[in-house]
Amino acid sequence: MNLLLTVTVGMRLHLHEFWTRFGSRALVTLVGMSLVCAADLSAQGLGNPAIGMPAVRPGEFKGDVRNLPALPTGSATGPKVKMDDLPMPKVRKPNTAVPTSLNVPTANMPSPNRNFAGLSFSDPVTGGQAGGGWPPDVNGAAGRNHYVQAVNDAYAIYDKTGTRLAAFTENSLWSGAPGGTPCNSFGTGDPVVLYDQLHDRFVLTHVAFAFSDGPFYECIAVAKTSDPVAGGWWLYPLRMDPGGDGSVPPGGFNDYPKFGVWNDGCLYMGANVFASLGGPFAGVEFASFSLSDLESGAPLTWALGYINPLNNPTFDSATMIPSNVLGVSAASMPPAGTPNYFVSESLDFFAFAVRKFTPGPNCGGGGALGPISYVSQAGYTLPSDPDIVPQPGTSNLLDSLPDRLMQKVQYRKVGAAESLWVVHTVQTSISSPAVPQWAQLAVTGSVVATPPVQQQIYQPDTTLYRWMASIAADSAGNAAMGYSTSNDSPPNYPGIAYAGRLVSDPPNILPQGETVLIAGLGSQTNFCGGRICNRWGDYTSMSVDPADDCTFWYTNEYYSSANNGASGNWQTRIGSFKFPSCVAVTPDLTITKTHSGNFTQEQNGASYTITVTNSGTAPTGGTVTVTENLPGGLTLANMSGTGWSCVQPPFCTRSDILAAGASYAAIIVTVNVAANASSQVTNQASVSGGGETNAGNDSASDPTIINPPAAPAFTIAKTHTGNFTQGQTGSYTITVGNSGTASTNGTTVTVTDTLPGDLTVTAM
C-alpha cells in the first residue's frame, strides 16, 4: 500500500513525524514547496533542560610543560586506531541535483605570512609519540602570543614565528592529576583547542575512556595564566555519562565533542551520544561550564543536558555545535543576555537547525536548550557511501564526512549585524566532487532569521574535491575558508588550500581566489583497524588572531611523500594570512601621573598617583609593567596599588585583562624629599606590555615644585587695655604665634620683655 501525501505551501507537518507514523510505505510528494517555505517549518515544544552536575575539583600541573614527565614504559596511551565509524542517524532529506555554478575568482587570496610544519604522526614529544592513530583530527587556535595545535593524541605550543616551544601527549599533561579517572592515562583524542580572548587563556579538551562501555570522560585543561608554556594548568575530568533522570545514561559515549567560548562567562559543549563505543546512535548531549571556575581552579559549576531521539519525535539535532565568539573589542561582543547558539545540519530538510541555549546561574543547572529555528539552504546531493574522495595512484577513496556541520560555528558582530558562519560538505550531483557549502546566518538581536544573509556551494571547477572545511570572519567582516583538496590525477595529492571574500564583495560567492597553503606529495594507502584507511579527518580549524582581530590561522593535514602515505605517517601544516584592508584592533595603554600641592625639602611621605588606561579598541593580553623613574632628590619609600605586584627597583606588574576604555586601580608612589633637592623636579613613569603596539603614548611626566625646608616662624604681639595711672598695677598681654611651615617640635621658646624705667614687673 502506498500513501500519497500532498503538502501545500505553508503546511507545518514535520517530515520526521510523518515518517515515524507511516514508515517506509509512505510516498511523500512535496507540491509547490519552495526553499523558503521549508525553512519556515519550525520544531514545536518546550526547551530541553540542562541539569546541574556535582561540582568537580580540578587537578593541577604547576610547572613548565617542557618539564612534563616522560611516561613509564608500557603506560596506557589509549586506542591507537582512530576510526570513528559510528553509525550516525540516517539523513532523511532527498538528494537534489544542483546546476553547476562555478565560483569565478576576481582576485587572489593573500599569500601566507606564516607557513610552518605542525605535528606529524611520528614526531617524538614528551610522553611518547604525537600520533595516536588515524585520522589525526587536526585542530588549533591562535592566542595573543602563541599558537596551540592538537592532534590525536598530542598538543604542541608554538610562538607566532613557528618555533615549537613545547609538545606533549594528552596523557603526559594529565599523568599527575589526582582522582584516578581515565583522563590520567587513557586520553583518546577528539581534541579541540580554544582560546578565551576575554581572559587570555587557552583551553584544551579531549575524550578519555578505559573500556568500550565506559565510563566516558571529557578532559578539560585550562591554562592558569596567559603563558601556556610555563604558567601551569588546571585539569578538570568530567564524566559525560552520569546516568539519572533526564541525563545521559551510563555507557553513553560522548563522540565528536565541539566547544565554543561565549561572553556570558560560559564555555559550551555539544556531542553526539552512542549507546557504547561502536554502539547505536543514542542522541545528543549539551553542556555549559563556568569559565570563571575553570580559569581560577575553583570547583567547577556545570550543567549537562540530553536529547534522546527515542522519546523525541521531532529529533533533528545530530552534531550540534555551539557558537564561538570572535572579536576582542567591546563593540564586537554579543549584547548582554544573548544566548549561545547551537547549530546543526537538519536531518529532514535542506536547512540549518539553530537552537538557543540560555544557561543557569554561573553556567550551572536551571538553563535550557530551546526549540529549533530553521534557516534555509540550497538543496544538494549526498553520497550513499561517504568514501568518495579519490587520490592519485590508488583506488583507496577518502571519507568526505558529508553533511554533518564542521567546527567551529563562529559568531562575528560587525557594527550592529550579528552573524554565525557555518560550513559542511555536499555534492551538486551524485557524480560530482565533494565541495563545501558555507553560509552566513543572521542572528541580530537574538532573532534567528529564516533566510541566510548569504550562502554558496563553493565549486571553482568540476574536477577537484574540496572537503573538511573550516570558516571564520575577521573584524571587518571579511571571511576565509580553509579545506582539503584532492582528485585522482597527479599532482593533486591531498593538500591544503584556502579561499575567501571581502566584506565589499558581491554576496553568495568567494571571489578571492584559491591559494595553496601546501601541496600534498602522497596518497593515504596505509591500513588501520585491519583494513585500508579511508578516514581523512573529522575536522580542521580556522581561527582569527586576537592580537589584531584580522589575521587568519589555519591548520590541516597532508602527506609529504608517498612513503609517508603508505605508512600512515601523516603531516600537518599551520599557516596564517591577512587581508590588507583589515585594520588591526589592538589595545593601547596610556599613563597619567599626578600629585597634590608642592613638596618641601626634607619632607617624608610625599606621594604621586599613577593611572594606567587602555585607550585602544581591544582588551590587553599578557603582562603590563609600570616603571617609575624618580629624579634626583627623590627616593622611593613605597609603591603599591590594588591588583599590582610591586618590587624594588621601582616597577609594578599585573596580567589580568584590561578592557578597552577601562583603567586599572591607581598605583600610589610614596617618596622622601632630600634636603638638597632642587626647587623643581620632573618625575616620569612609563607603561609597557599588554599586547599593545603603539609605544608613542606610554610615558607621563609630572613637574613638581620643591620648597625650602619647613621651619617655624614666630610672631609676637603685646597689648594692653586702657590707660595706666601713677601708682597703678596694670597688665600687658603677650601673644606668641607660629606663621612658619613647621611646628616647634617641642623646643624651648623664650619670650623676653624689656620694660621702660617707670615700670616694674610684679608678675609674668
PDB file of N, CA and C in Angstrom, residues 713-754:
ATOM      1  N   ALA A 713      58.156  80.001  62.263  1.00  0.00           N
ATOM      2  CA  ALA A 713      58.426  81.447  62.163  1.00  0.00           C
ATOM      3  C   ALA A 713      57.545  82.128  63.211  1.00  0.00           C
ATOM      4  N   PHE A 714      58.230  82.678  64.274  1.00  0.00           N
ATOM      5  CA  PHE A 714      57.467  83.215  65.391  1.00  0.00           C
ATOM      6  C   PHE A 714      56.950  84.622  65.113  1.00  0.00           C
ATOM      7  N   THR A 715      55.803  84.874  65.629  1.00  0.00           N
ATOM      8  CA  THR A 715      55.244  86.232  65.669  1.00  0.00           C
ATOM      9  C   THR A 715      54.897  86.546  67.123  1.00  0.00           C
ATOM     10  N   ILE A 716      54.957  87.833  67.487  1.00  0.00           N
ATOM     11  CA  ILE A 716      54.651  88.219  68.856  1.00  0.00           C
ATOM     12  C   ILE A 716      53.834  89.507  68.844  1.00  0.00           C
ATOM     13  N   ALA A 717      52.875  89.543  69.698  1.00  0.00           N
ATOM     14  CA  ALA A 717      52.030  90.738  69.825  1.00  0.00           C
ATOM     15  C   ALA A 717      51.893  91.085  71.307  1.00  0.00           C
ATOM     16  N   LYS A 718      51.933  92.398  71.623  1.00  0.00           N
ATOM     17  CA  LYS A 718      51.835  92.848  73.019  1.00  0.00           C
ATOM     18  C   LYS A 718      50.778  93.929  73.088  1.00  0.00           C
ATOM     19  N   THR A 719      49.787  93.750  73.950  1.00  0.00           N
ATOM     20  CA  THR A 719      48.656  94.692  74.035  1.00  0.00           C
ATOM     21  C   THR A 719      48.322  94.982  75.494  1.00  0.00           C
ATOM     22  N   HIS A 720      47.589  96.063  75.680  1.00  0.00           N
ATOM     23  CA  HIS A 720      47.045  96.352  76.995  1.00  0.00           C
ATOM     24  C   HIS A 720      45.695  97.031  76.801  1.00  0.00           C
ATOM     25  N   THR A 721      44.984  97.210  77.912  1.00  0.00           N
ATOM     26  CA  THR A 721      43.661  97.816  77.848  1.00  0.00           C
ATOM     27  C   THR A 721      43.655  99.119  78.653  1.00  0.00           C
ATOM     28  N   GLY A 722      43.183 100.173  78.024  1.00  0.00           N
ATOM     29  CA  GLY A 722      43.046 101.463  78.718  1.00  0.00           C
ATOM     30  C   GLY A 722      44.376 102.125  79.029  1.00  0.00           C
ATOM     31  N   ASN A 723      44.251 103.233  79.862  1.00  0.00           N
ATOM     32  CA  ASN A 723      45.439 103.986  80.270  1.00  0.00           C
ATOM     33  C   ASN A 723      45.837 103.590  81.682  1.00  0.00           C
ATOM     34  N   PHE A 724      47.101 103.700  81.928  1.00  0.00           N
ATOM     35  CA  PHE A 724      47.581 103.456  83.290  1.00  0.00           C
ATOM     36  C   PHE A 724      47.640 104.803  84.046  1.00  0.00           C
ATOM     37  N   THR A 725      47.627 104.762  85.430  1.00  0.00           N
ATOM     38  CA  THR A 725      47.798 105.945  86.278  1.00  0.00           C
ATOM     39  C   THR A 725      48.959 105.686  87.223  1.00  0.00           C
ATOM     40  N   GLN A 726      49.538 106.772  87.695  1.00  0.00           N
ATOM     41  CA  GLN A 726      50.666 106.635  88.608  1.00  0.00           C
ATOM     42  C   GLN A 726      50.229 105.834  89.842  1.00  0.00           C
ATOM     43  N   GLY A 727      51.091 104.906  90.259  1.00  0.00           N
ATOM     44  CA  GLY A 727      50.807 104.059  91.417  1.00  0.00           C
ATOM     45  C   GLY A 727      49.935 102.866  91.102  1.00  0.00           C
ATOM     46  N   GLN A 728      49.445 102.782  89.862  1.00  0.00           N
ATOM     47  CA  GLN A 728      48.531 101.697  89.473  1.00  0.00           C
ATOM     48  C   GLN A 728      49.304 100.427  89.143  1.00  0.00           C
ATOM     49  N   THR A 729      48.668  99.286  89.433  1.00  0.00           N
ATOM     50  CA  THR A 729      49.175  97.994  88.946  1.00  0.00           C
ATOM     51  C   THR A 729      48.393  97.643  87.687  1.00  0.00           C
ATOM     52  N   GLY A 730      49.067  97.640  86.541  1.00  0.00           N
ATOM     53  CA  GLY A 730      48.413  97.342  85.272  1.00  0.00           C
ATOM     54  C   GLY A 730      48.967  96.055  84.659  1.00  0.00           C
ATOM     55  N   SER A 731      48.440  95.707  83.454  1.00  0.00           N
ATOM     56  CA  SER A 731      48.876  94.447  82.815  1.00  0.00           C
ATOM     57  C   SER A 731      48.993  94.609  81.298  1.00  0.00           C
ATOM     58  N   TYR A 732      49.929  93.829  80.736  1.00  0.00           N
ATOM     59  CA  TYR A 732      50.083  93.670  79.290  1.00  0.00           C
ATOM     60  C   TYR A 732      49.795  92.203  78.931  1.00  0.00           C
ATOM     61  N   THR A 733      49.300  92.002  77.710  1.00  0.00           N
ATOM     62  CA  THR A 733      49.080  90.632  77.185  1.00  0.00           C
ATOM     63  C   THR A 733      50.052  90.391  76.049  1.00  0.00           C
ATOM     64  N   ILE A 734      50.873  89.350  76.173  1.00  0.00           N
ATOM     65  CA  ILE A 734      51.837  88.987  75.116  1.00  0.00           C
ATOM     66  C   ILE A 734      51.358  87.692  74.440  1.00  0.00           C
ATOM     67  N   THR A 735      51.204  87.713  73.111  1.00  0.00           N
ATOM     68  CA  THR A 735      50.763  86.532  72.343  1.00  0.00           C
ATOM     69  C   THR A 735      51.846  86.131  71.364  1.00  0.00           C
ATOM     70  N   VAL A 736      52.237  84.835  71.426  1.00  0.00           N
ATOM     71  CA  VAL A 736      53.257  84.296  70.521  1.00  0.00           C
ATOM     72  C   VAL A 736      52.575  83.364  69.515  1.00  0.00           C
ATOM     73  N   GLY A 737      52.849  83.556  68.245  1.00  0.00           N
ATOM     74  CA  GLY A 737      52.281  82.707  67.187  1.00  0.00           C
ATOM     75  C   GLY A 737      53.354  82.095  66.305  1.00  0.00           C
ATOM     76  N   ASN A 738      52.966  81.039  65.489  1.00  0.00           N
ATOM     77  CA  ASN A 738      53.891  80.378  64.547  1.00  0.00           C
ATOM     78  C   ASN A 738      53.298  80.482  63.150  1.00  0.00           C
ATOM     79  N   SER A 739      53.856  81.362  62.335  1.00  0.00           N
ATOM     80  CA  SER A 739      53.372  81.526  60.955  1.00  0.00           C
ATOM     81  C   SER A 739      54.247  80.762  59.958  1.00  0.00           C
ATOM     82  N   GLY A 740      55.100  79.869  60.448  1.00  0.00           N
ATOM     83  CA  GLY A 740      56.013  79.131  59.574  1.00  0.00           C
ATOM     84  C   GLY A 740      55.370  77.902  58.966  1.00  0.00           C
ATOM     85  N   THR A 741      56.229  77.004  58.410  1.00  0.00           N
ATOM     86  CA  THR A 741      55.766  75.805  57.695  1.00  0.00           C
ATOM     87  C   THR A 741      56.029  74.538  58.482  1.00  0.00           C
ATOM     88  N   ALA A 742      56.452  74.686  59.742  1.00  0.00           N
ATOM     89  CA  ALA A 742      56.690  73.520  60.581  1.00  0.00           C
ATOM     90  C   ALA A 742      56.402  73.878  62.021  1.00  0.00           C
ATOM     91  N   SER A 743      56.142  72.908  62.855  1.00  0.00           N
ATOM     92  CA  SER A 743      55.901  73.124  64.277  1.00  0.00           C
ATOM     93  C   SER A 743      57.223  73.347  64.998  1.00  0.00           C
ATOM     94  N   THR A 744      57.109  73.741  66.273  1.00  0.00           N
ATOM     95  CA  THR A 744      58.322  73.977  67.055  1.00  0.00           C
ATOM     96  C   THR A 744      58.981  72.684  67.491  1.00  0.00           C
ATOM     97  N   ASN A 745      58.266  71.590  67.315  1.00  0.00           N
ATOM     98  CA  ASN A 745      58.838  70.264  67.588  1.00  0.00           C
ATOM     99  C   ASN A 745      59.325  70.126  69.030  1.00  0.00           C
ATOM    100  N   GLY A 746      58.663  70.823  69.950  1.00  0.00           N
ATOM    101  CA  GLY A 746      58.973  70.661  71.372  1.00  0.00           C
ATOM    102  C   GLY A 746      60.186  71.433  71.874  1.00  0.00           C
ATOM    103  N   THR A 747      60.791  72.264  71.047  1.00  0.00           N
ATOM    104  CA  THR A 747      61.951  73.047  71.509  1.00  0.00           C
ATOM    105  C   THR A 747      61.476  74.203  72.397  1.00  0.00           C
ATOM    106  N   THR A 748      62.383  74.720  73.247  1.00  0.00           N
ATOM    107  CA  THR A 748      62.043  75.795  74.204  1.00  0.00           C
ATOM    108  C   THR A 748      61.870  77.125  73.476  1.00  0.00           C
ATOM    109  N   VAL A 749      60.800  77.773  73.784  1.00  0.00           N
ATOM    110  CA  VAL A 749      60.529  79.098  73.227  1.00  0.00           C
ATOM    111  C   VAL A 749      60.707  80.119  74.366  1.00  0.00           C
ATOM    112  N   THR A 750      61.503  81.153  74.160  1.00  0.00           N
ATOM    113  CA  THR A 750      61.788  82.159  75.187  1.00  0.00           C
ATOM    114  C   THR A 750      61.202  83.502  74.785  1.00  0.00           C
ATOM    115  N   VAL A 751      60.449  84.073  75.697  1.00  0.00           N
ATOM    116  CA  VAL A 751      59.885  85.404  75.484  1.00  0.00           C
ATOM    117  C   VAL A 751      60.577  86.374  76.461  1.00  0.00           C
ATOM    118  N   THR A 752      61.168  87.424  75.949  1.00  0.00           N
ATOM    119  CA  THR A 752      61.850  88.436  76.774  1.00  0.00           C
ATOM    120  C   THR A 752      61.082  89.751  76.687  1.00  0.00           C
ATOM    121  N   ASP A 753      60.754  90.330  77.847  1.00  0.00           N
ATOM    122  CA  ASP A 753      60.007  91.585  77.878  1.00  0.00           C
ATOM    123  C   ASP A 753      60.899  92.656  78.517  1.00  0.00           C
ATOM    124  N   THR A 754      61.215  93.640  77.774  1.00  0.00           N
ATOM    125  CA  THR A 754      62.062  94.731  78.276  1.00  0.00           C
ATOM    126  C   THR A 754      61.158  95.912  78.644  1.00  0.00           C
TER     127      THR A 754
END
